[in-house]
Amino acid sequence: MIKSNKLKIFNDPIYGFIGIPNALIFNLIAEPYFQRLRRISQMGLSYLVYPGAHHTRFQHAIGSMYLMQQAIQVLRFKSIEITKEEEDGLLCAILLHDIGHGPFSHAMEHSIVEGVNHEHISLLFMEALNKKYKGKLSTAIAIFKGQYPKKFLNQLVSSQLDMDRMDYLKRDSFYTGVAEGNINSERLLTMLNVLNGELVIEEKGIYSIEKFLMARRFMYWQVYLHKTGLVAEQLLIKILQRAKELLATGETIEFNGALKFFMENKVPKEAFTQDKLDLFAQLDDVDILAAIKNWQNHSDFVLSRLCRMIIERRLLYIKLKNKPINEAKLKKHFLNFKNQHQLTDEETAYFVFSGEIQNQAYNSKSQNINILRGNGRITDVAKASDQQYLKTLSKTVTKYYMCYPKVSV
């Protein structure tokens, strides 16, 4: 284990200088498991829509840790007890909360490792590091799992107003240039408090919470669920799906060792042992991009065409609607492309397909955001606000999409 008294400072474009608080955090950041996050994009293929969106999970993790430092300072100033052990637990938990993300973050979740989400893999990484650091991450793991006795500590790491969301909204807004997503994280942190063991926001902060929830809504529909980013992610998923299908039929597909293993083998949760975890830790965006560049020259029409679409940014046409897709129109596009290229139904389905997306900006039924009134009472933010749209934000919005090739594809 590396031991260092040389606690470095990061110069972050969002918050300025971020200091590393102690040797444990310094050593965790230096771990290869964590350094890998420098090669995992925060926003998948969103850079195909917003050219500046090339920031990484590494930057997000450091930023989230900085916000946690600020939150701890605010709560201690308000006489909320947070021990040194709990402080370390909070900082380690938020630093490592996304360590289990695979290449291109959410875009490829369940594509490389089927049925195992990034939270579970993050927990496996944390448990492996806990062994190495002789139990120093035990509190962090309890907080990460939401099992620590002090509920507000768990909420700082995972809730509808956690440090993760505060950082990614501000950071993603900055790198995409979507000003509507910017939030006043300093004001939100200043208004944090604890009542009956749970996280609350003081009444003066209600307008900042309203802005926060609206920013979240704007970012989802303008950025995270942007239709061009959506179709790019679908193509990425379908590329791996096709490569696996070809492998199963005995076709030769070239890729590196770690990617090859996960493409050829299904690894369920219970089989995700230390050796599989170490293999997964070798995967990053570079492996996927290298494979796609290579596969664009493959003899299979479907695989090569899908890969060229990503590399050349000649994506499928996508229509996004508020009502279900017209099946007759979808079938028309399906048959046109099938007959044009003499494909089977299974092959055509890689290019012509439909689906749906959902978003709920605020879930008032679970982990709600509570406002602490001046009289000491607690009220849900949707009820405390005089803005009717907050109640609307609690509703799940569903949109439907249809993808098909442009004439020139």
CSV table of C-alpha atoms in Angstrom, one decimal, residues 18-312:
chain,number,residue,atom,x,y,z
A,18,ILE,CA,-10.0,20.8,-4.2
A,19,GLY,CA,-7.8,19.4,-1.5
A,20,ILE,CA,-7.4,15.8,-0.7
A,21,PRO,CA,-8.3,15.6,3.0
A,22,ASN,CA,-6.2,12.6,4.2
A,23,ALA,CA,-3.9,9.8,3.3
A,24,LEU,CA,-6.6,7.2,2.9
A,25,ILE,CA,-8.4,9.2,0.3
A,26,PHE,CA,-5.1,9.9,-1.4
A,27,ASN,CA,-4.3,6.2,-1.6
A,28,LEU,CA,-7.8,5.3,-2.8
A,29,ILE,CA,-7.5,7.9,-5.7
A,30,ALA,CA,-4.1,6.4,-6.6
A,31,GLU,CA,-5.6,2.8,-6.9
A,32,PRO,CA,-5.7,1.4,-10.4
A,33,TYR,CA,-9.4,0.6,-9.9
A,34,PHE,CA,-10.1,4.3,-9.4
A,35,GLN,CA,-7.6,5.7,-11.9
A,36,ARG,CA,-9.6,3.6,-14.5
A,37,LEU,CA,-12.4,6.2,-14.1
A,38,ARG,CA,-10.2,8.7,-16.0
A,39,ARG,CA,-11.0,6.5,-19.1
A,40,ILE,CA,-14.8,6.2,-18.5
A,41,SER,CA,-16.9,9.0,-20.0
A,42,GLN,CA,-19.4,10.6,-17.7
A,43,MET,CA,-22.0,11.0,-20.3
A,44,GLY,CA,-21.6,8.1,-22.7
A,45,LEU,CA,-21.9,9.3,-26.3
A,46,SER,CA,-23.4,12.7,-25.5
A,47,TYR,CA,-20.4,14.3,-27.1
A,48,LEU,CA,-21.9,13.5,-30.4
A,49,VAL,CA,-24.6,16.1,-29.6
A,50,TYR,CA,-22.6,18.4,-27.2
A,51,PRO,CA,-19.0,18.5,-28.4
A,52,GLY,CA,-17.7,19.6,-24.9
A,53,ALA,CA,-19.2,16.6,-23.1
A,54,HIS,CA,-15.9,14.7,-22.8
A,55,HIS,CA,-15.6,14.8,-19.0
A,56,THR,CA,-15.0,11.6,-17.1
A,57,ARG,CA,-16.3,9.7,-14.1
A,58,PHE,CA,-13.0,10.5,-12.4
A,59,GLN,CA,-13.8,14.3,-12.4
A,60,HIS,CA,-17.3,13.6,-11.2
A,61,ALA,CA,-16.1,11.5,-8.3
A,62,ILE,CA,-13.6,14.1,-7.1
A,63,GLY,CA,-16.3,16.8,-7.4
A,64,SER,CA,-18.8,14.8,-5.4
A,65,MET,CA,-16.2,14.3,-2.7
A,66,TYR,CA,-15.6,18.1,-2.6
A,67,LEU,CA,-19.3,18.7,-2.1
A,68,MET,CA,-19.4,16.1,0.7
A,69,GLN,CA,-16.6,18.0,2.5
A,70,GLN,CA,-18.7,21.2,2.3
A,71,ALA,CA,-21.8,19.4,3.5
A,72,ILE,CA,-20.0,18.0,6.5
A,73,GLN,CA,-18.6,21.4,7.4
A,74,VAL,CA,-22.1,23.0,7.2
A,75,LEU,CA,-23.8,20.3,9.3
A,76,ARG,CA,-21.1,20.4,12.0
A,77,PHE,CA,-21.5,24.2,12.1
A,78,LYS,CA,-25.1,23.6,12.9
A,79,SER,CA,-24.1,21.3,15.8
A,80,ILE,CA,-25.0,18.0,14.0
A,81,GLU,CA,-22.6,15.3,15.2
A,82,ILE,CA,-20.5,13.6,12.6
A,83,THR,CA,-17.6,11.7,14.0
A,84,LYS,CA,-14.1,11.4,12.3
A,85,GLU,CA,-14.9,7.8,11.4
A,86,GLU,CA,-18.3,8.9,9.9
A,87,GLU,CA,-16.6,11.7,8.0
A,88,ASP,CA,-14.1,9.3,6.4
A,89,GLY,CA,-17.0,6.9,5.7
A,90,LEU,CA,-18.9,9.6,3.9
A,91,LEU,CA,-15.9,10.8,1.8
A,92,CYS,CA,-14.9,7.2,0.8
A,93,ALA,CA,-18.5,6.2,0.0
A,94,ILE,CA,-19.1,9.2,-2.3
A,95,LEU,CA,-15.7,9.0,-3.9
A,96,LEU,CA,-16.2,5.3,-4.8
A,97,HIS,CA,-20.0,5.4,-5.5
A,98,ASP,CA,-19.5,5.1,-9.3
A,99,ILE,CA,-16.4,3.0,-9.4
A,100,GLY,CA,-18.3,0.1,-10.8
A,101,HIS,CA,-19.3,1.8,-14.1
A,102,GLY,CA,-18.4,0.1,-17.3
A,103,PRO,CA,-17.3,1.7,-20.6
A,104,PHE,CA,-19.5,4.7,-21.6
A,105,SER,CA,-21.2,4.7,-18.2
A,106,HIS,CA,-25.0,4.1,-18.3
A,107,ALA,CA,-25.0,3.6,-22.1
A,108,MET,CA,-23.7,0.1,-21.9
A,109,GLU,CA,-25.0,-1.0,-18.5
A,110,HIS,CA,-26.1,-4.7,-18.9
A,111,SER,CA,-24.5,-4.9,-22.3
A,112,ILE,CA,-21.1,-6.2,-21.3
A,113,VAL,CA,-22.1,-7.8,-18.0
A,114,GLU,CA,-25.8,-8.9,-18.3
A,115,GLY,CA,-28.0,-8.6,-15.3
A,116,VAL,CA,-25.4,-7.0,-13.0
A,117,ASN,CA,-25.8,-3.2,-12.4
A,118,HIS,CA,-23.0,-0.8,-11.7
A,119,GLU,CA,-24.0,-0.3,-8.1
A,120,HIS,CA,-23.4,-4.0,-7.4
A,121,ILE,CA,-20.0,-3.9,-9.1
A,122,SER,CA,-19.1,-0.7,-7.2
A,123,LEU,CA,-19.9,-2.6,-4.0
A,124,LEU,CA,-17.6,-5.4,-5.1
A,125,PHE,CA,-14.8,-3.0,-5.8
A,126,MET,CA,-15.3,-1.4,-2.3
A,127,GLU,CA,-15.3,-4.7,-0.6
A,128,ALA,CA,-12.0,-5.7,-2.4
A,129,LEU,CA,-10.4,-2.4,-1.3
A,130,ASN,CA,-11.8,-2.8,2.2
A,131,LYS,CA,-9.8,-6.1,2.5
A,132,LYS,CA,-6.6,-4.3,1.2
A,133,TYR,CA,-7.1,-1.5,3.7
A,134,LYS,CA,-7.9,-3.8,6.6
A,135,GLY,CA,-11.5,-2.7,7.3
A,136,LYS,CA,-11.0,1.1,6.9
A,137,LEU,CA,-13.9,1.2,4.4
A,138,SER,CA,-16.4,-0.7,6.5
A,139,THR,CA,-18.3,2.5,7.5
A,140,ALA,CA,-18.3,3.7,3.9
A,141,ILE,CA,-19.8,0.3,2.7
A,142,ALA,CA,-22.6,0.5,5.3
A,143,ILE,CA,-23.4,4.1,4.2
A,144,PHE,CA,-23.2,3.1,0.5
A,145,LYS,CA,-25.7,0.2,1.2
A,146,GLY,CA,-28.0,2.6,3.0
A,147,GLN,CA,-27.6,0.5,6.2
A,148,TYR,CA,-25.8,2.9,8.5
A,149,PRO,CA,-27.9,3.8,11.7
A,150,LYS,CA,-27.8,7.5,11.1
A,151,LYS,CA,-30.2,7.9,8.1
A,152,PHE,CA,-29.0,11.4,7.1
A,153,LEU,CA,-25.5,10.0,6.4
A,154,ASN,CA,-27.0,7.5,3.9
A,155,GLN,CA,-29.1,10.3,2.4
A,156,LEU,CA,-26.0,12.4,1.7
A,157,VAL,CA,-24.7,9.6,-0.5
A,158,SER,CA,-28.0,8.4,-2.1
A,159,SER,CA,-31.2,10.4,-2.1
A,160,GLN,CA,-33.0,12.9,-4.3
A,161,LEU,CA,-30.7,15.6,-2.9
A,162,ASP,CA,-27.4,13.8,-2.6
A,163,MET,CA,-23.9,15.0,-3.5
A,164,ASP,CA,-23.9,12.8,-6.6
A,165,ARG,CA,-26.8,14.6,-8.2
A,166,MET,CA,-25.6,18.0,-7.1
A,167,ASP,CA,-22.3,17.5,-8.8
A,168,TYR,CA,-23.5,15.8,-12.0
A,169,LEU,CA,-26.1,18.5,-12.7
A,170,LYS,CA,-23.7,21.3,-12.3
A,171,ARG,CA,-20.8,19.5,-14.1
A,172,ASP,CA,-22.8,18.2,-17.0
A,173,SER,CA,-24.5,21.6,-17.4
A,174,PHE,CA,-21.0,23.2,-17.6
A,175,TYR,CA,-19.5,20.8,-20.1
A,176,THR,CA,-22.5,20.7,-22.4
A,177,GLY,CA,-23.1,24.4,-22.2
A,178,VAL,CA,-26.8,23.8,-21.3
A,179,ALA,CA,-27.2,26.8,-18.9
A,180,GLU,CA,-30.7,25.7,-17.8
A,181,GLY,CA,-29.1,22.8,-15.9
A,182,ASN,CA,-26.9,24.9,-13.7
A,183,ILE,CA,-27.7,24.9,-10.0
A,184,ASN,CA,-26.5,26.9,-7.0
A,185,SER,CA,-24.9,24.0,-5.1
A,186,GLU,CA,-23.4,26.4,-2.5
A,187,ARG,CA,-26.8,27.8,-1.6
A,188,LEU,CA,-28.3,24.3,-1.4
A,189,LEU,CA,-25.5,23.0,0.9
A,190,THR,CA,-25.8,26.1,3.2
A,191,MET,CA,-29.5,25.3,3.7
A,192,LEU,CA,-28.9,21.6,4.7
A,193,ASN,CA,-30.0,20.5,8.2
A,194,VAL,CA,-31.0,17.4,10.1
A,195,LEU,CA,-34.2,16.8,12.0
A,196,ASN,CA,-35.2,13.5,13.7
A,197,GLY,CA,-32.1,11.9,12.1
A,198,GLU,CA,-33.1,12.8,8.6
A,199,LEU,CA,-31.8,15.3,6.0
A,200,VAL,CA,-34.0,18.4,5.6
A,201,ILE,CA,-33.7,21.8,3.8
A,202,GLU,CA,-34.4,24.9,5.7
A,203,GLU,CA,-37.4,27.0,4.5
A,204,LYS,CA,-35.2,29.7,3.1
A,205,GLY,CA,-33.8,27.2,0.6
A,206,ILE,CA,-37.1,26.3,-1.0
A,207,TYR,CA,-36.5,28.4,-4.1
A,208,SER,CA,-33.1,26.8,-4.6
A,209,ILE,CA,-34.8,23.4,-4.4
A,210,GLU,CA,-37.4,24.5,-7.0
A,211,LYS,CA,-34.5,25.5,-9.3
A,212,PHE,CA,-32.7,22.2,-8.6
A,213,LEU,CA,-35.7,20.1,-9.6
A,214,MET,CA,-36.4,22.2,-12.7
A,215,ALA,CA,-32.7,22.0,-13.7
A,216,ARG,CA,-33.0,18.2,-13.3
A,217,ARG,CA,-36.0,18.1,-15.6
A,218,PHE,CA,-34.3,20.3,-18.2
A,219,MET,CA,-31.1,18.2,-18.2
A,220,TYR,CA,-33.0,15.0,-18.7
A,221,TRP,CA,-35.0,16.1,-21.7
A,222,GLN,CA,-32.4,18.4,-23.2
A,223,VAL,CA,-29.3,16.3,-22.5
A,224,TYR,CA,-29.5,12.8,-20.9
A,225,LEU,CA,-32.5,11.8,-23.0
A,226,HIS,CA,-31.7,13.9,-26.1
A,227,LYS,CA,-33.0,12.0,-29.1
A,228,THR,CA,-29.6,12.0,-31.0
A,229,GLY,CA,-27.8,10.8,-27.9
A,230,LEU,CA,-30.5,8.2,-27.4
A,231,VAL,CA,-30.1,6.7,-30.9
A,232,ALA,CA,-26.3,6.7,-30.6
A,233,GLU,CA,-26.6,4.7,-27.3
A,234,GLN,CA,-29.0,2.3,-28.9
A,235,LEU,CA,-26.5,1.7,-31.8
A,236,LEU,CA,-23.7,1.1,-29.3
A,237,ILE,CA,-25.9,-1.5,-27.5
A,238,LYS,CA,-26.8,-3.2,-30.8
A,239,ILE,CA,-23.2,-3.4,-31.9
A,240,LEU,CA,-22.2,-5.5,-28.9
A,241,GLN,CA,-25.4,-7.5,-29.3
A,242,ARG,CA,-24.5,-8.3,-32.9
A,243,ALA,CA,-20.9,-9.1,-32.1
A,244,LYS,CA,-22.1,-11.6,-29.4
A,245,GLU,CA,-24.6,-13.1,-31.9
A,246,LEU,CA,-21.8,-13.6,-34.5
A,247,LEU,CA,-19.5,-15.2,-31.9
A,248,ALA,CA,-22.2,-17.7,-31.0
A,249,THR,CA,-22.4,-18.8,-34.6
A,250,GLY,CA,-18.6,-19.3,-34.8
A,251,GLU,CA,-17.7,-16.1,-36.6
A,252,THR,CA,-14.3,-14.6,-36.0
A,253,ILE,CA,-14.4,-11.3,-34.0
A,254,GLU,CA,-11.2,-9.5,-32.9
A,255,PHE,CA,-10.9,-7.8,-29.6
A,256,ASN,CA,-8.7,-7.6,-26.5
A,257,GLY,CA,-8.6,-10.2,-23.7
A,258,ALA,CA,-10.9,-8.6,-21.1
A,259,LEU,CA,-13.6,-7.6,-23.6
A,260,LYS,CA,-13.3,-11.0,-25.3
A,261,PHE,CA,-13.9,-12.8,-22.0
A,262,PHE,CA,-17.1,-10.9,-21.2
A,263,MET,CA,-18.4,-11.2,-24.8
A,264,GLU,CA,-17.9,-14.9,-24.8
A,265,ASN,CA,-19.1,-15.6,-21.3
A,266,LYS,CA,-22.2,-14.8,-19.2
A,267,VAL,CA,-21.2,-13.8,-15.7
A,268,PRO,CA,-24.1,-13.7,-13.3
A,269,LYS,CA,-24.0,-11.9,-9.9
A,270,GLU,CA,-23.1,-15.0,-7.9
A,271,ALA,CA,-20.2,-15.8,-10.3
A,272,PHE,CA,-18.6,-12.3,-10.1
A,273,THR,CA,-15.5,-13.4,-8.2
A,274,GLN,CA,-12.3,-11.4,-7.6
A,275,ASP,CA,-10.7,-12.7,-10.8
A,276,LYS,CA,-13.8,-11.5,-12.8
A,277,LEU,CA,-13.7,-8.2,-11.0
A,278,ASP,CA,-10.0,-7.7,-12.0
A,279,LEU,CA,-10.9,-8.5,-15.6
A,280,PHE,CA,-13.8,-6.0,-15.5
A,281,ALA,CA,-11.4,-3.4,-14.1
A,282,GLN,CA,-9.3,-3.7,-17.4
A,283,LEU,CA,-12.3,-2.4,-19.4
A,284,ASP,CA,-12.8,1.2,-20.4
A,285,ASP,CA,-14.0,3.4,-23.3
A,286,VAL,CA,-10.8,2.8,-25.2
A,287,ASP,CA,-11.5,-1.0,-25.6
A,288,ILE,CA,-15.0,-0.3,-27.0
A,289,LEU,CA,-13.9,2.4,-29.4
A,290,ALA,CA,-10.9,0.3,-30.6
A,291,ALA,CA,-13.3,-2.6,-31.2
A,292,ILE,CA,-15.8,-0.5,-33.1
A,293,LYS,CA,-13.0,1.0,-35.3
A,294,ASN,CA,-11.8,-2.5,-36.1
A,295,TRP,CA,-15.3,-4.0,-36.7
A,296,GLN,CA,-16.3,-1.3,-39.2
A,297,ASN,CA,-14.4,-3.4,-41.7
A,298,HIS,CA,-15.9,-6.7,-40.7
A,299,SER,CA,-17.5,-8.9,-43.5
A,300,ASP,CA,-20.9,-8.9,-41.7
A,301,PHE,CA,-23.1,-6.2,-43.2
A,302,VAL,CA,-25.0,-5.5,-39.9
A,303,LEU,CA,-21.9,-5.2,-37.7
A,304,SER,CA,-19.8,-3.2,-40.1
A,305,ARG,CA,-22.7,-0.8,-40.9
A,306,LEU,CA,-23.6,-0.2,-37.3
A,307,CYS,CA,-19.9,0.6,-36.4
A,308,ARG,CA,-19.5,3.0,-39.3
A,309,MET,CA,-22.7,4.8,-38.2
A,310,ILE,CA,-21.0,5.6,-34.8
A,311,ILE,CA,-17.5,6.3,-36.2
A,312,GLU,CA,-18.7,8.6,-39.0
